[in-house]
């Protein structure tokens, strides 16, 4: 199921949180409301951790990880690094990375098996991503955009890409990732998927402005639906898509 939430007055929740199958990070806010939403959904399964990176709250855009590891930028202080290592499960490797493009969440998109990365990242960074996260790494763009982490989001179940991605590109990416992909938006038409969507194999969180149609597509492609059968859910999405195409044609 997808849960709508916001960080203080911002719907860009992907900037202030990071979610994998083995842990969740949330930025430190003025109130505990944001943290509480994640804790209510996740605390029975995985740890939800307050964190900062370089003294800043945008943990979703500066870090990247999966169930095996977490990569943080060189701006991370020793104290923050120690806090993450103490809080995360023992099986998760935390690694600080020296990379010129330090907003790792914007330049890397990954699940537990494959990572798409910005075409210009260092060779050493590519090796570290492969070693720490245990994934196969591909240099790619999404709809001509080099910031793959901002414009695509995928799990081990499925994925979503920038709405202007061509059918050929979607098919190519889908065969690379070995998961089904769909082009879509969040937060009432925003194409910056990484900024407003965090998702793992069983739950998702989206910005408060996300429409019910967008939520329905997200639940369908990431296989999160608990309402009825998966077939029922996909037929709803198909009906919505056809009505949208009818309106546009």
CSV table of C-alpha atoms in Angstrom, one decimal:
chain,number,residue,atom,x,y,z
A,1,UNK,CA,0.0,0.0,0.0
A,2,UNK,CA,1.2,3.6,-0.7
A,3,UNK,CA,1.0,6.1,2.1
A,4,UNK,CA,0.7,9.9,1.5
A,5,UNK,CA,2.8,12.1,3.8
A,6,UNK,CA,4.7,15.4,3.8
A,7,UNK,CA,7.9,16.7,5.5
A,8,UNK,CA,6.8,19.8,7.4
A,9,UNK,CA,5.3,21.8,4.4
A,10,UNK,CA,7.2,20.0,1.6
A,11,UNK,CA,5.7,17.2,-0.5
A,12,UNK,CA,9.2,16.3,-1.7
A,13,UNK,CA,9.5,13.4,0.8
A,14,UNK,CA,12.1,11.6,-1.2
A,15,UNK,CA,14.5,14.4,-0.4
A,16,UNK,CA,14.1,13.8,3.3
A,17,UNK,CA,13.9,10.0,3.5
A,18,UNK,CA,15.5,6.9,2.1
A,19,UNK,CA,13.9,3.4,2.2
A,20,UNK,CA,15.2,-0.1,1.4
A,21,UNK,CA,14.2,-3.6,2.3
A,22,UNK,CA,16.4,-3.6,5.5
A,23,UNK,CA,16.3,0.0,6.9
A,24,UNK,CA,14.7,3.4,6.5
A,25,UNK,CA,16.4,6.8,7.1
A,26,UNK,CA,14.5,10.0,7.8
A,27,UNK,CA,15.8,13.6,8.1
A,28,UNK,CA,15.6,15.3,11.5
A,29,UNK,CA,12.6,17.6,11.5
A,30,UNK,CA,11.1,20.2,13.8
A,31,UNK,CA,8.3,17.8,14.7
A,32,UNK,CA,8.1,14.0,14.9
A,33,UNK,CA,5.1,13.7,12.6
A,34,UNK,CA,7.1,12.7,9.5
A,35,UNK,CA,9.1,10.1,11.5
A,36,UNK,CA,6.0,8.7,13.1
A,37,UNK,CA,4.3,8.0,9.7
A,38,UNK,CA,7.3,5.8,8.7
A,39,UNK,CA,7.6,4.2,12.1
A,40,UNK,CA,3.9,3.2,12.2
A,41,UNK,CA,4.2,1.4,8.9
A,42,UNK,CA,7.7,-0.1,9.2
A,43,UNK,CA,8.9,-0.5,12.8
A,44,UNK,CA,7.6,-4.1,13.0
A,45,UNK,CA,9.9,-5.1,10.0
A,46,UNK,CA,12.9,-2.8,9.8
A,47,UNK,CA,14.6,0.0,11.8
A,48,UNK,CA,13.6,3.6,11.1
A,49,UNK,CA,16.5,5.9,11.8
A,50,UNK,CA,16.8,9.7,12.4
A,51,UNK,CA,19.9,10.9,10.4
A,52,UNK,CA,21.7,13.9,9.1
A,53,UNK,CA,24.4,14.0,6.4
A,54,UNK,CA,27.0,16.8,6.7
A,55,UNK,CA,24.6,18.5,9.2
A,56,UNK,CA,21.8,18.6,6.6
A,57,UNK,CA,18.4,16.9,6.6
A,58,UNK,CA,18.1,15.8,2.9
A,59,UNK,CA,19.2,12.3,3.6
A,60,UNK,CA,17.3,10.9,0.6
A,61,UNK,CA,19.2,12.9,-2.0
A,62,UNK,CA,22.7,12.5,-0.5
A,63,UNK,CA,22.7,8.8,0.2
A,64,UNK,CA,22.0,5.6,-1.8
A,65,UNK,CA,21.6,2.1,-0.6
A,66,UNK,CA,19.9,-1.3,-0.8
A,67,UNK,CA,19.4,-4.2,1.7
A,68,UNK,CA,23.2,-4.9,1.6
A,69,UNK,CA,24.7,-1.5,2.1
A,70,UNK,CA,24.5,2.3,2.3
A,71,UNK,CA,26.7,4.7,0.5
A,72,UNK,CA,27.2,8.2,2.0
A,73,UNK,CA,29.1,11.3,0.6
A,74,UNK,CA,32.4,12.6,1.7
A,75,UNK,CA,30.7,15.5,3.6
A,76,UNK,CA,29.4,13.0,6.2
A,77,UNK,CA,31.0,13.6,9.5
A,78,UNK,CA,32.6,10.8,11.6
A,79,UNK,CA,29.9,11.2,14.2
A,80,UNK,CA,27.1,10.8,11.6
A,81,UNK,CA,28.9,7.8,10.1
A,82,UNK,CA,29.3,6.1,13.6
A,83,UNK,CA,25.6,6.8,14.4
A,84,UNK,CA,24.5,5.1,11.1
A,85,UNK,CA,26.8,2.1,11.7
A,86,UNK,CA,25.4,1.8,15.3
A,87,UNK,CA,21.8,2.1,14.2
A,88,UNK,CA,21.7,-0.1,11.1
A,89,UNK,CA,21.5,-3.9,11.1
A,90,UNK,CA,25.0,-5.6,11.3
A,91,UNK,CA,24.5,-7.1,7.8
A,92,UNK,CA,24.4,-3.5,6.2
A,93,UNK,CA,27.8,-2.1,5.2
A,94,UNK,CA,28.1,1.7,5.5
A,95,UNK,CA,30.7,3.2,3.2
A,96,UNK,CA,31.8,6.9,2.8
A,97,UNK,CA,32.5,7.6,-0.8
A,98,UNK,CA,34.8,10.2,-2.4
A,99,UNK,CA,32.8,11.4,-5.4
A,100,UNK,CA,32.7,14.8,-7.2
A,101,UNK,CA,29.0,14.4,-7.8
A,102,UNK,CA,28.1,14.1,-4.1
A,103,UNK,CA,24.3,14.0,-4.3
A,104,UNK,CA,24.4,10.2,-4.5
A,105,UNK,CA,20.6,9.8,-4.4
A,106,UNK,CA,20.3,11.9,-7.6
A,107,UNK,CA,23.0,10.1,-9.6
A,108,UNK,CA,22.3,6.4,-8.6
A,109,UNK,CA,19.1,4.4,-8.8
A,110,UNK,CA,19.3,0.8,-7.6
A,111,UNK,CA,17.5,-2.2,-6.2
A,112,UNK,CA,19.1,-5.3,-4.7
A,113,UNK,CA,20.5,-6.6,-8.0
A,114,UNK,CA,21.1,-3.7,-10.5
A,115,UNK,CA,22.2,-0.1,-10.3
A,116,UNK,CA,21.8,2.6,-13.0
A,117,UNK,CA,24.4,5.4,-12.6
A,118,UNK,CA,25.1,8.9,-14.0
A,119,UNK,CA,27.3,8.5,-17.1
A,120,UNK,CA,30.0,10.8,-15.7
A,121,UNK,CA,30.7,9.2,-12.3
A,122,UNK,CA,34.3,8.1,-11.4
A,123,UNK,CA,35.4,4.6,-12.2
A,124,UNK,CA,36.4,4.1,-8.5
A,125,UNK,CA,32.8,5.1,-7.5
A,126,UNK,CA,31.4,2.6,-9.9
A,127,UNK,CA,33.6,-0.2,-8.3
A,128,UNK,CA,32.5,0.8,-4.8
A,129,UNK,CA,28.8,0.8,-5.7
A,130,UNK,CA,29.3,-2.7,-7.2
A,131,UNK,CA,31.2,-4.0,-4.2
A,132,UNK,CA,29.2,-2.5,-1.3
A,133,UNK,CA,25.7,-2.9,-2.8
A,134,UNK,CA,26.5,-6.2,-4.5
A,135,UNK,CA,24.9,-5.0,-7.8
A,136,UNK,CA,25.6,-4.9,-11.5
A,137,UNK,CA,26.3,-1.3,-12.5
A,138,UNK,CA,25.2,0.3,-15.8
A,139,UNK,CA,25.9,3.9,-16.9
A,140,UNK,CA,22.6,5.2,-18.3
A,141,UNK,CA,20.3,8.1,-18.9
A,142,UNK,CA,16.5,8.3,-18.4
A,143,UNK,CA,14.6,10.3,-21.0
A,144,UNK,CA,17.8,12.0,-21.9
A,145,UNK,CA,18.3,13.0,-18.2
A,146,UNK,CA,21.6,12.1,-16.6
A,147,UNK,CA,20.2,12.3,-13.1
A,148,UNK,CA,18.9,8.7,-13.1
A,149,UNK,CA,18.2,8.7,-9.3
A,150,UNK,CA,15.9,11.7,-9.7
A,151,UNK,CA,14.0,10.5,-12.7
A,152,UNK,CA,13.5,6.8,-12.0
A,153,UNK,CA,12.6,4.6,-9.1
A,154,UNK,CA,12.6,0.8,-9.0
A,155,UNK,CA,12.5,-2.1,-6.6
A,156,UNK,CA,12.9,-5.9,-7.1
A,157,UNK,CA,9.2,-5.9,-8.1
A,158,UNK,CA,8.9,-3.2,-10.7
A,159,UNK,CA,9.8,0.4,-11.5
A,160,UNK,CA,8.7,3.8,-12.7
A,161,UNK,CA,10.5,6.2,-15.0
A,162,UNK,CA,10.2,9.8,-16.3
A,163,UNK,CA,6.9,10.3,-18.2
A,164,UNK,CA,8.7,11.4,-21.4
A,165,UNK,CA,10.8,8.2,-21.6
A,166,UNK,CA,10.2,6.6,-25.0
A,167,UNK,CA,8.7,3.1,-25.4
A,168,UNK,CA,12.1,1.9,-26.8
A,169,UNK,CA,14.0,3.2,-23.8
A,170,UNK,CA,11.5,1.7,-21.4
A,171,UNK,CA,11.9,-1.7,-23.0
A,172,UNK,CA,15.7,-1.4,-23.0
A,173,UNK,CA,15.8,-0.3,-19.3
A,174,UNK,CA,13.3,-3.1,-18.4
A,175,UNK,CA,15.5,-5.7,-20.0
A,176,UNK,CA,18.6,-4.3,-18.2
A,177,UNK,CA,16.8,-4.3,-14.8
A,178,UNK,CA,14.7,-7.5,-15.4
A,179,UNK,CA,11.6,-5.8,-13.9
A,180,UNK,CA,8.5,-4.3,-15.5
A,181,UNK,CA,8.6,-0.5,-15.9
A,182,UNK,CA,6.0,2.1,-16.5
A,183,UNK,CA,6.3,5.9,-17.2
A,184,UNK,CA,4.5,7.9,-14.6
A,185,UNK,CA,4.4,11.0,-12.3
A,186,UNK,CA,3.9,11.8,-8.6
A,187,UNK,CA,2.7,14.9,-6.7
A,188,UNK,CA,0.0,15.8,-9.3
A,189,UNK,CA,2.2,15.6,-12.4
A,190,UNK,CA,5.8,16.0,-11.1
A,191,UNK,CA,8.3,14.1,-13.2
A,192,UNK,CA,10.9,14.1,-10.4
A,193,UNK,CA,10.0,10.7,-9.1
A,194,UNK,CA,13.0,10.4,-6.7
A,195,UNK,CA,12.0,13.6,-5.0
A,196,UNK,CA,8.5,12.5,-4.0
A,197,UNK,CA,8.5,8.7,-3.8
A,198,UNK,CA,10.3,6.2,-1.6
A,199,UNK,CA,9.4,2.5,-2.1
A,200,UNK,CA,10.6,-1.0,-1.2
A,201,UNK,CA,9.3,-4.4,-2.0
A,202,UNK,CA,6.2,-4.2,0.2
A,203,UNK,CA,5.3,-0.5,0.9
A,204,UNK,CA,5.6,3.0,-0.6
A,205,UNK,CA,5.4,6.6,0.7
A,206,UNK,CA,4.5,9.5,-1.6
A,207,UNK,CA,4.0,13.2,-1.4
A,208,UNK,CA,0.7,14.5,-0.1
A,209,UNK,CA,-0.2,16.0,-3.5
A,210,UNK,CA,-0.1,12.7,-5.2
A,211,UNK,CA,-3.4,11.9,-6.9
A,212,UNK,CA,-5.4,8.7,-6.5
A,213,UNK,CA,-4.6,7.8,-10.2
A,214,UNK,CA,-0.9,8.2,-9.5
A,215,UNK,CA,-1.2,6.1,-6.3
A,216,UNK,CA,-3.0,3.4,-8.2
A,217,UNK,CA,-0.3,3.2,-10.9
A,218,UNK,CA,2.4,3.1,-8.2
A,219,UNK,CA,0.6,0.3,-6.3
A,220,UNK,CA,0.1,-1.6,-9.5
A,221,UNK,CA,3.7,-1.4,-10.9
A,222,UNK,CA,5.4,-2.0,-7.6
A,223,UNK,CA,2.9,-4.8,-6.7
A,224,UNK,CA,1.9,-3.2,-3.5
A,225,UNK,CA,-1.9,-3.6,-3.8
A,226,UNK,CA,-3.8,-5.2,-0.9
A,227,UNK,CA,-7.2,-4.3,-2.3
A,228,UNK,CA,-8.5,-7.3,-4.3
A,229,UNK,CA,-6.4,-9.2,-6.8
A,230,UNK,CA,-3.5,-8.0,-8.7
A,231,UNK,CA,-5.5,-8.5,-11.9
A,232,UNK,CA,-8.3,-6.3,-10.5
A,233,UNK,CA,-5.8,-3.6,-9.7
A,234,UNK,CA,-4.1,-3.7,-13.1
A,235,UNK,CA,-7.5,-3.6,-14.9
A,236,UNK,CA,-8.3,-0.4,-13.0
A,237,UNK,CA,-5.0,1.1,-14.2
A,238,UNK,CA,-5.7,-0.1,-17.8
A,239,UNK,CA,-9.1,1.6,-17.7
A,240,UNK,CA,-7.6,4.8,-16.4
A,241,UNK,CA,-4.9,4.8,-19.0
A,242,UNK,CA,-7.5,4.2,-21.8
A,243,UNK,CA,-9.7,7.0,-20.6
A,244,UNK,CA,-6.7,9.3,-20.5
A,245,UNK,CA,-5.7,8.4,-24.0
A,246,UNK,CA,-9.3,8.9,-25.2
A,247,UNK,CA,-9.3,12.4,-23.7
A,248,UNK,CA,-5.9,13.3,-25.3
A,249,UNK,CA,-6.7,11.9,-28.7
